[in-house]
Coordinates of C-alpha atoms in Angstrom, one line a residue:
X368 CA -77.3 168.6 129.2
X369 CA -81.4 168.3 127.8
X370 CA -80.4 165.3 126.8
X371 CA -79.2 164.1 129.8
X372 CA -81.8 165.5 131.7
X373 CA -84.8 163.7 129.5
X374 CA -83.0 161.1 129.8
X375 CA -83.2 160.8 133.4
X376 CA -86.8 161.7 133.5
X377 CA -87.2 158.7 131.0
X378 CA -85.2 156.3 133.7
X379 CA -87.2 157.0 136.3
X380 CA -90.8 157.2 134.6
X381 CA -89.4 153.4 133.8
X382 CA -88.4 152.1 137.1
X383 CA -91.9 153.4 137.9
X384 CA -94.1 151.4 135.8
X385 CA -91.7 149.1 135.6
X386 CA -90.8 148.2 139.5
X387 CA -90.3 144.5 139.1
X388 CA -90.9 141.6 136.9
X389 CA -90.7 138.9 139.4
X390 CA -93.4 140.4 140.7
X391 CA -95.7 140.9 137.8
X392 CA -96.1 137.3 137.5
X393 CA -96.3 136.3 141.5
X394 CA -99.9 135.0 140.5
X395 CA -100.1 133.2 137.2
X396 CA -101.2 129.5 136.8
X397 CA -98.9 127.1 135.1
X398 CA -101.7 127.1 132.6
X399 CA -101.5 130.9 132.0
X400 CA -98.0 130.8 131.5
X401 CA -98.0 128.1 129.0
X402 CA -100.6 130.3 127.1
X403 CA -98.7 133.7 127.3
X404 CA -97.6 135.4 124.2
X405 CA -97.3 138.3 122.9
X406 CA -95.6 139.4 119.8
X407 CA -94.2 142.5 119.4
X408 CA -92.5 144.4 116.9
X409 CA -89.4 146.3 116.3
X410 CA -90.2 149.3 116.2
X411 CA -87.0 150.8 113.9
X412 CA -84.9 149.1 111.6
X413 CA -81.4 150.9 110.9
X414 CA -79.3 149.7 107.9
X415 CA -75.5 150.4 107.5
X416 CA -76.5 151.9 104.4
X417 CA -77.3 155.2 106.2
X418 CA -74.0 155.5 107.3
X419 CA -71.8 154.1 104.1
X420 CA -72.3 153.0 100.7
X421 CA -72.1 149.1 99.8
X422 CA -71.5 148.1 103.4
X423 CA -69.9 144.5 104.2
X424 CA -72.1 142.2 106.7
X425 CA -71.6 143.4 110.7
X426 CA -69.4 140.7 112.1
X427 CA -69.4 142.6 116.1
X428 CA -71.6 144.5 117.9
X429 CA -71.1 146.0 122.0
X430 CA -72.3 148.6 123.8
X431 CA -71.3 151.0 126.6
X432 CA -73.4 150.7 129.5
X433 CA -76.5 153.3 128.8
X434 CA -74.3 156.0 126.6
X435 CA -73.6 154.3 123.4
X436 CA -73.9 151.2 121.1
X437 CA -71.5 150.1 118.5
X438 CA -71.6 147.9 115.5
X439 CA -68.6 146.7 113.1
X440 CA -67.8 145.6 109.9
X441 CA -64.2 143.7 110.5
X442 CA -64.3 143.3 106.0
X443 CA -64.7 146.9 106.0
X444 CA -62.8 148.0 109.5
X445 CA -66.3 150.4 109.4
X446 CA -67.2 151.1 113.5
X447 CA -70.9 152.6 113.6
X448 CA -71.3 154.7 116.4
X449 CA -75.0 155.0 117.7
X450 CA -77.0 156.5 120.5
X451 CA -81.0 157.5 120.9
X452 CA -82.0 160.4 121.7
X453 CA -85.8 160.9 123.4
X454 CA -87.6 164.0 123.1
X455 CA -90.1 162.7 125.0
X456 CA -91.1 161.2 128.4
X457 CA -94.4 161.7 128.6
X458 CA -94.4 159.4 125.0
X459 CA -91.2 156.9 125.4
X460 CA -91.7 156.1 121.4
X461 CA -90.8 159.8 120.7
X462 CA -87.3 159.1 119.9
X463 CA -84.6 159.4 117.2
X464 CA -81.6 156.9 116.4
X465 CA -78.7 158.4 115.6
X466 CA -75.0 157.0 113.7
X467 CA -71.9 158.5 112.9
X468 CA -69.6 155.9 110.2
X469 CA -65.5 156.1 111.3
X470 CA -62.9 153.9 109.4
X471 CA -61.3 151.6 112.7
X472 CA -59.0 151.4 112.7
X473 CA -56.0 153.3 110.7
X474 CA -54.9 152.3 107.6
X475 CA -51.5 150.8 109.0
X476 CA -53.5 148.4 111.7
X477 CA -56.1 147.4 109.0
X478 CA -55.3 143.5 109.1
X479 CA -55.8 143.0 112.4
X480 CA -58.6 141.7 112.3
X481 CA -60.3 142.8 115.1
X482 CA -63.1 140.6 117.3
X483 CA -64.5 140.7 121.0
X484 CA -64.8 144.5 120.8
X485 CA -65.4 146.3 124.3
X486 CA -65.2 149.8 125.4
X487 CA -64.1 150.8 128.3
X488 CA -63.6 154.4 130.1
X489 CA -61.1 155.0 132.8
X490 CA -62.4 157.6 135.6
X491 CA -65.7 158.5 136.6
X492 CA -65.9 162.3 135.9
X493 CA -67.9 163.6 133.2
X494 CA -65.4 165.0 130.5
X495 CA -62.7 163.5 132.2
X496 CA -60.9 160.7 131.8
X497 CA -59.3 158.5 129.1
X498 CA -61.7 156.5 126.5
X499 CA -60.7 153.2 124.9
X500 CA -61.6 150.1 122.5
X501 CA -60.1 147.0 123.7
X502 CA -60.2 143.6 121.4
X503 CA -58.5 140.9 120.4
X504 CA -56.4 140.8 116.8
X505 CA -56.2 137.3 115.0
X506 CA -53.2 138.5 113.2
X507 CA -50.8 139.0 116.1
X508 CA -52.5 137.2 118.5
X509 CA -52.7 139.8 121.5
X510 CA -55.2 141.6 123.3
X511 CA -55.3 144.9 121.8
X512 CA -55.8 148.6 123.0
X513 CA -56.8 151.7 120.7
X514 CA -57.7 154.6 120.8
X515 CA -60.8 156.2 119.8
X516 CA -59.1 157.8 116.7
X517 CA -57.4 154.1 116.0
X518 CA -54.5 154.4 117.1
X519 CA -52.5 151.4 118.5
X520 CA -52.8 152.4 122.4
X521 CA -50.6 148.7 123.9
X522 CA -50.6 145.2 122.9
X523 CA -50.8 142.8 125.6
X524 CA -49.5 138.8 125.4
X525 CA -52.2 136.9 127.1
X526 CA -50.6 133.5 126.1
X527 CA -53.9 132.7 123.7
X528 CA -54.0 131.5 120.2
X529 CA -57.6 132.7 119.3
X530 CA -60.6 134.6 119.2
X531 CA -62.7 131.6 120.6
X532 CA -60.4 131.0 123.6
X533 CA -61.1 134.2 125.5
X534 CA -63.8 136.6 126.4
X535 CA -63.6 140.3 127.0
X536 CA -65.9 142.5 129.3
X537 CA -66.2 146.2 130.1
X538 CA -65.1 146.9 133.9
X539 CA -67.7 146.3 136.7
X540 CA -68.3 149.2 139.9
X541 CA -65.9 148.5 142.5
X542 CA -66.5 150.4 146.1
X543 CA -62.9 151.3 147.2
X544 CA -61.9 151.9 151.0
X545 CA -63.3 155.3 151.4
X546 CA -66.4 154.7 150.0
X547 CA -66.1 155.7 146.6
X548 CA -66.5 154.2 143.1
X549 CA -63.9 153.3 140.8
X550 CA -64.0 151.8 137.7
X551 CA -61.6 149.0 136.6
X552 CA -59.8 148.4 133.5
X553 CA -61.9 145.1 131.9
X554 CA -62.0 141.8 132.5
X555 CA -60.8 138.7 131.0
X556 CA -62.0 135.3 130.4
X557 CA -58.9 133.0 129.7
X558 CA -61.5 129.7 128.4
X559 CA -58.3 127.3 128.4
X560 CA -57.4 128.2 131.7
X561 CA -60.2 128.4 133.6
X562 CA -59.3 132.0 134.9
X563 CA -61.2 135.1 135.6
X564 CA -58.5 138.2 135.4
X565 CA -59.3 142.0 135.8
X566 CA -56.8 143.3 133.5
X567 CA -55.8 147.1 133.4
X568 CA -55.1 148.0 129.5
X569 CA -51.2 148.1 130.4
X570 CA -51.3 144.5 130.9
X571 CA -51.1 144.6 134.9
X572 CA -53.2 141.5 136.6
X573 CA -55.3 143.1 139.4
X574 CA -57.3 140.3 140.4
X575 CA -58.1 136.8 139.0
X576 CA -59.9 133.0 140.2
X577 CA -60.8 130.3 138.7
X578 CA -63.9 130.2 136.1
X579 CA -65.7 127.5 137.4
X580 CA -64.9 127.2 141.0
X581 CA -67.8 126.9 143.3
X582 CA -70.3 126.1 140.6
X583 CA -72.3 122.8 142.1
X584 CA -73.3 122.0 138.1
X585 CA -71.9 118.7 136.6
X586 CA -70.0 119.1 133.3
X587 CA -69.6 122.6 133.7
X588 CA -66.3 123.6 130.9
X589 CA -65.2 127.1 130.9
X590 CA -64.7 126.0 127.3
X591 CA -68.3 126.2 126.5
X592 CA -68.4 129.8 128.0
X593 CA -70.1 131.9 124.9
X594 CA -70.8 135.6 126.5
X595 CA -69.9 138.0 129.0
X596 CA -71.8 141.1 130.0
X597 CA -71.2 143.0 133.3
X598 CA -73.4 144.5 135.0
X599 CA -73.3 146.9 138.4
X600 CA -70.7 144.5 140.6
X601 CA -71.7 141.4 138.5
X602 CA -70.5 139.5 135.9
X603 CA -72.6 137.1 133.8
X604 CA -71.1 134.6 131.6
X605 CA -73.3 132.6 129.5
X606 CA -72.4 128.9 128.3
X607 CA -73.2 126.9 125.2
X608 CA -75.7 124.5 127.4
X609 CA -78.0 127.6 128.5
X610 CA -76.3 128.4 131.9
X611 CA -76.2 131.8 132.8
X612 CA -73.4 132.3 135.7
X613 CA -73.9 135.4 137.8
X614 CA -70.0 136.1 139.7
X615 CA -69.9 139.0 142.3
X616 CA -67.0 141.1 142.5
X617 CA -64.7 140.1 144.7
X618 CA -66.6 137.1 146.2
X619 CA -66.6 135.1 142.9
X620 CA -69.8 133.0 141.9
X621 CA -72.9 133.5 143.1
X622 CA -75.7 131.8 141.3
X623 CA -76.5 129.8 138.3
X624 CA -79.4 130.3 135.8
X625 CA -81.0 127.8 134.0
X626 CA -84.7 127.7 132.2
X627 CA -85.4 124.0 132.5
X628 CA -88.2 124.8 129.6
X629 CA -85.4 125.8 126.9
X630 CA -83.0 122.8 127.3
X631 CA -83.7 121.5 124.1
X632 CA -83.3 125.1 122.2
X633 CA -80.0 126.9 121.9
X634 CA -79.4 130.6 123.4
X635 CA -78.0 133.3 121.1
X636 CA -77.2 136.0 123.1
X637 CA -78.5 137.4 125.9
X638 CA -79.2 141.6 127.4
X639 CA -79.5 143.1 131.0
X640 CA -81.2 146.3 130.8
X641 CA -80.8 148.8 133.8
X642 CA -83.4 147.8 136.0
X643 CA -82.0 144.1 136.3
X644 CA -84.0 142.1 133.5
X645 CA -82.3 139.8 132.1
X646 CA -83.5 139.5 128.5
X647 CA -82.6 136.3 126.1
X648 CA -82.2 135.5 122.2
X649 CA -82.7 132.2 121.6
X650 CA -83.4 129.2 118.7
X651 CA -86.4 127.6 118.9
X652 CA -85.6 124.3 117.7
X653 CA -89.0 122.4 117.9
X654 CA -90.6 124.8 115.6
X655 CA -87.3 126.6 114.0
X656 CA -88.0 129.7 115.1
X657 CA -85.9 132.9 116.6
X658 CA -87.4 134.0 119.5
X659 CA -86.9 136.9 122.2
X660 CA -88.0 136.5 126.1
X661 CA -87.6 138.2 129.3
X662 CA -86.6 135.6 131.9
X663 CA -88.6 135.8 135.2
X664 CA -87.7 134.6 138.4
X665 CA -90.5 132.2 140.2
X666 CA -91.2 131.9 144.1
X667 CA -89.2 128.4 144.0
X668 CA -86.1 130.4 143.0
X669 CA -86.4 128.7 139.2
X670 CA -87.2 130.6 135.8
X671 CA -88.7 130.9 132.9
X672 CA -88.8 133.0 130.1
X673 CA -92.0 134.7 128.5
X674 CA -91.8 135.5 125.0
X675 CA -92.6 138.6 123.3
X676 CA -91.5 138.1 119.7
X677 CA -90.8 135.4 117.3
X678 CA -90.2 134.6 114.0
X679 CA -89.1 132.2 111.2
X680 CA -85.1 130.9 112.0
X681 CA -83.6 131.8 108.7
X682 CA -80.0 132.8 110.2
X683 CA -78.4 133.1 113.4
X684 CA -78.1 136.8 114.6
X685 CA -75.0 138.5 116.2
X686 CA -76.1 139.4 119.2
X687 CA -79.0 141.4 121.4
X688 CA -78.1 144.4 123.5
X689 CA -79.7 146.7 126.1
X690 CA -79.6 150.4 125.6
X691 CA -81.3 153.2 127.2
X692 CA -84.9 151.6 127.3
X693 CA -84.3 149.7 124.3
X694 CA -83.3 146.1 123.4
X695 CA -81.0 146.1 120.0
X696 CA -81.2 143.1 117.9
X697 CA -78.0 142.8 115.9
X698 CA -78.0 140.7 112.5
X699 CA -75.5 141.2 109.9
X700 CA -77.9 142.9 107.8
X701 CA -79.3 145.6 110.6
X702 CA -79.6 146.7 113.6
X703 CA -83.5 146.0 114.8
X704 CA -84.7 148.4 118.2
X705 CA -87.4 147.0 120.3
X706 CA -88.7 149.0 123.2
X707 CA -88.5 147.8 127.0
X708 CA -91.0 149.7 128.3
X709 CA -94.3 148.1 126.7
X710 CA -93.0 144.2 127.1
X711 CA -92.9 145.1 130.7
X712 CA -96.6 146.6 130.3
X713 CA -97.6 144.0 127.8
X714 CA -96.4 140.9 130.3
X715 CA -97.8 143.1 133.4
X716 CA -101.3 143.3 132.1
X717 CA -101.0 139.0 131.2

């Protein structure tokens, strides 16, 4: 409950200083922007070799809205459980990282091998409630449910071959008739098919449309769709030619995002944290470089992204996540935390 209670303190000493990005940046010169950069360090570096002993690389990593974030090892079915924990909110960088190691999942569901991990939590209550991981298996070739001890929950045939054909996403906030909140299985993204599907973890279809309809872009492939986050009553899906598709719940797409500036590089992975800000990973490819940038929205409705770290491109990373203040930057190696707070002060004081 102290927890929870710093941790609300910290949330709103955030949205405080940090209000808005747009408008941060309502001024600058084109000049000024192309001059802009800051580089800022991780400020904590976790290794699986706190948790376990000779660990394999991390082949997945996902998080839970604000509560937790995971990483896995699919050589070593090893699931790293993590959350930080802030002591303080007068001084954000007074925190502590914390893992617990489990073996995911049992011994007789071993060869899975599991990919597209989410979690997802079914009711709303505190301490109430059913808790899940949801992935796909290679091996039998199903959407997969377990449970948090690892036991094998339901299987469900979604009619695709592989990992690369689909996308999986924790459930979005859907307001019901009364005026309440209820939170949805997950969500599907069938790449072959084009389709859209909020799935419930028996295998029931709730809703579903088609990928790309009503996006005005030419060329657009559901094929090429690479990532999925959710946030509030949004999904965003991000493609292998830099497009960032925002679809609202149930009208279906809404808007398209594209930094005309980075068409030549190639975008990793992408973070919303939870004031909106939509942060990116991305391969420089001009000067082979992995960079990290917070995409801001201009007047004339276009972005761009201001950078506030980069370094030598050795190998591509698995993916960047948002968590409780903090951006995560995944490798197979580590797990690198970077806090939000200062890149917001950092590009506000620009």
């Amino acid at each position: 409950m102290i927890i929870e209670k710093r941790m609300l303190l910290f949330v709103l000493l955030f949205v405080f200083t940090a209000f808005s990005v747009r408008s941060l940046f309502a001024n600058e010169t084109k000049e000024e922007k192309e001059n802009m950069f800051m580089n800022i360090s991780p400020s904590h570096t976790l290794s699986l070799t706190l948790a376990v002993d000779n660990p394999s690389p991390i082949t997945d990593a996902f998080s839970f809205y604000d509560n937790k974030f995971y990483v896995y090892s699919d050589p070593d079915n090893l699931l790293v459980e993590n959350f930080i924990e802030i002591y303080s909110v007068i001084k954000p960088d007074n925190y502590a990282p914390h893992s617990i190691a489990h073996t995911f999942p049992k011994e007789e569901y071993q060869d899975y091998e599991l990919s597209n991990l989410i979690f997802v939590k079914l009711g709303w209550i505190p301490g109430e409630g059913s808790e899940y991981f949801v992935g796909y298996s290679e091996k039998i070739k199903e959407v997969v449910v377990f449970s948090l001890e690892g036991d094998l929950v339901n299987t469900i045939d979604v009619g695709i071959d592989s990992k690369n054909d689909l996308l999986l996403s924790p459930p979005t906030n859907v307001f019901i008739q009364n005026g309440s909140l209820k939170k949805e299985d997950f969500w599907l993204i069938d790449k072959k098919k084009n389709e859209i599907i909020m799935m419930t973890i028996s295998g029931e279809i709730i809703s579903s449309f088609p990928a790309t309809g009503g996006i005005k872009y030419e060329g657009i492939d559901a094929r090429q769709f690479e990532e999925v986050l959710t946030f509030e009553r949004s999904l965003f899906v991000r493609d292998s030619s830099n497009h960032i598709f925002q679809y609202i719940y149930p009208q279906g797409f809404f808007k398209a995002i594209f930094v005309e500036e980075l068409k030549d590089d190639e975008i990793i992975s992408f973070a919303i944290d939870s004031l909106g800000n939509i942060f990116i990973l991305y391969h420089s490819i001009s000067d082979n470089k992995l960079k990290m940038a917070v995409l801001v929205e201009e007047d004339d409705g276009k972005y761009s992204a201001k950078i506030f770290h980069e370094e030598p491109f050795t190998e591509e990373p698995i993916k960047l996540l948002a968590h409780r203040g903090f951006l995560i930057l995944v490798t197979k190696e580590n797990y690198q935390i970077y806090q939000t707070l200062p890149i917001i002060e950092k590009l506000k004081d620009e």
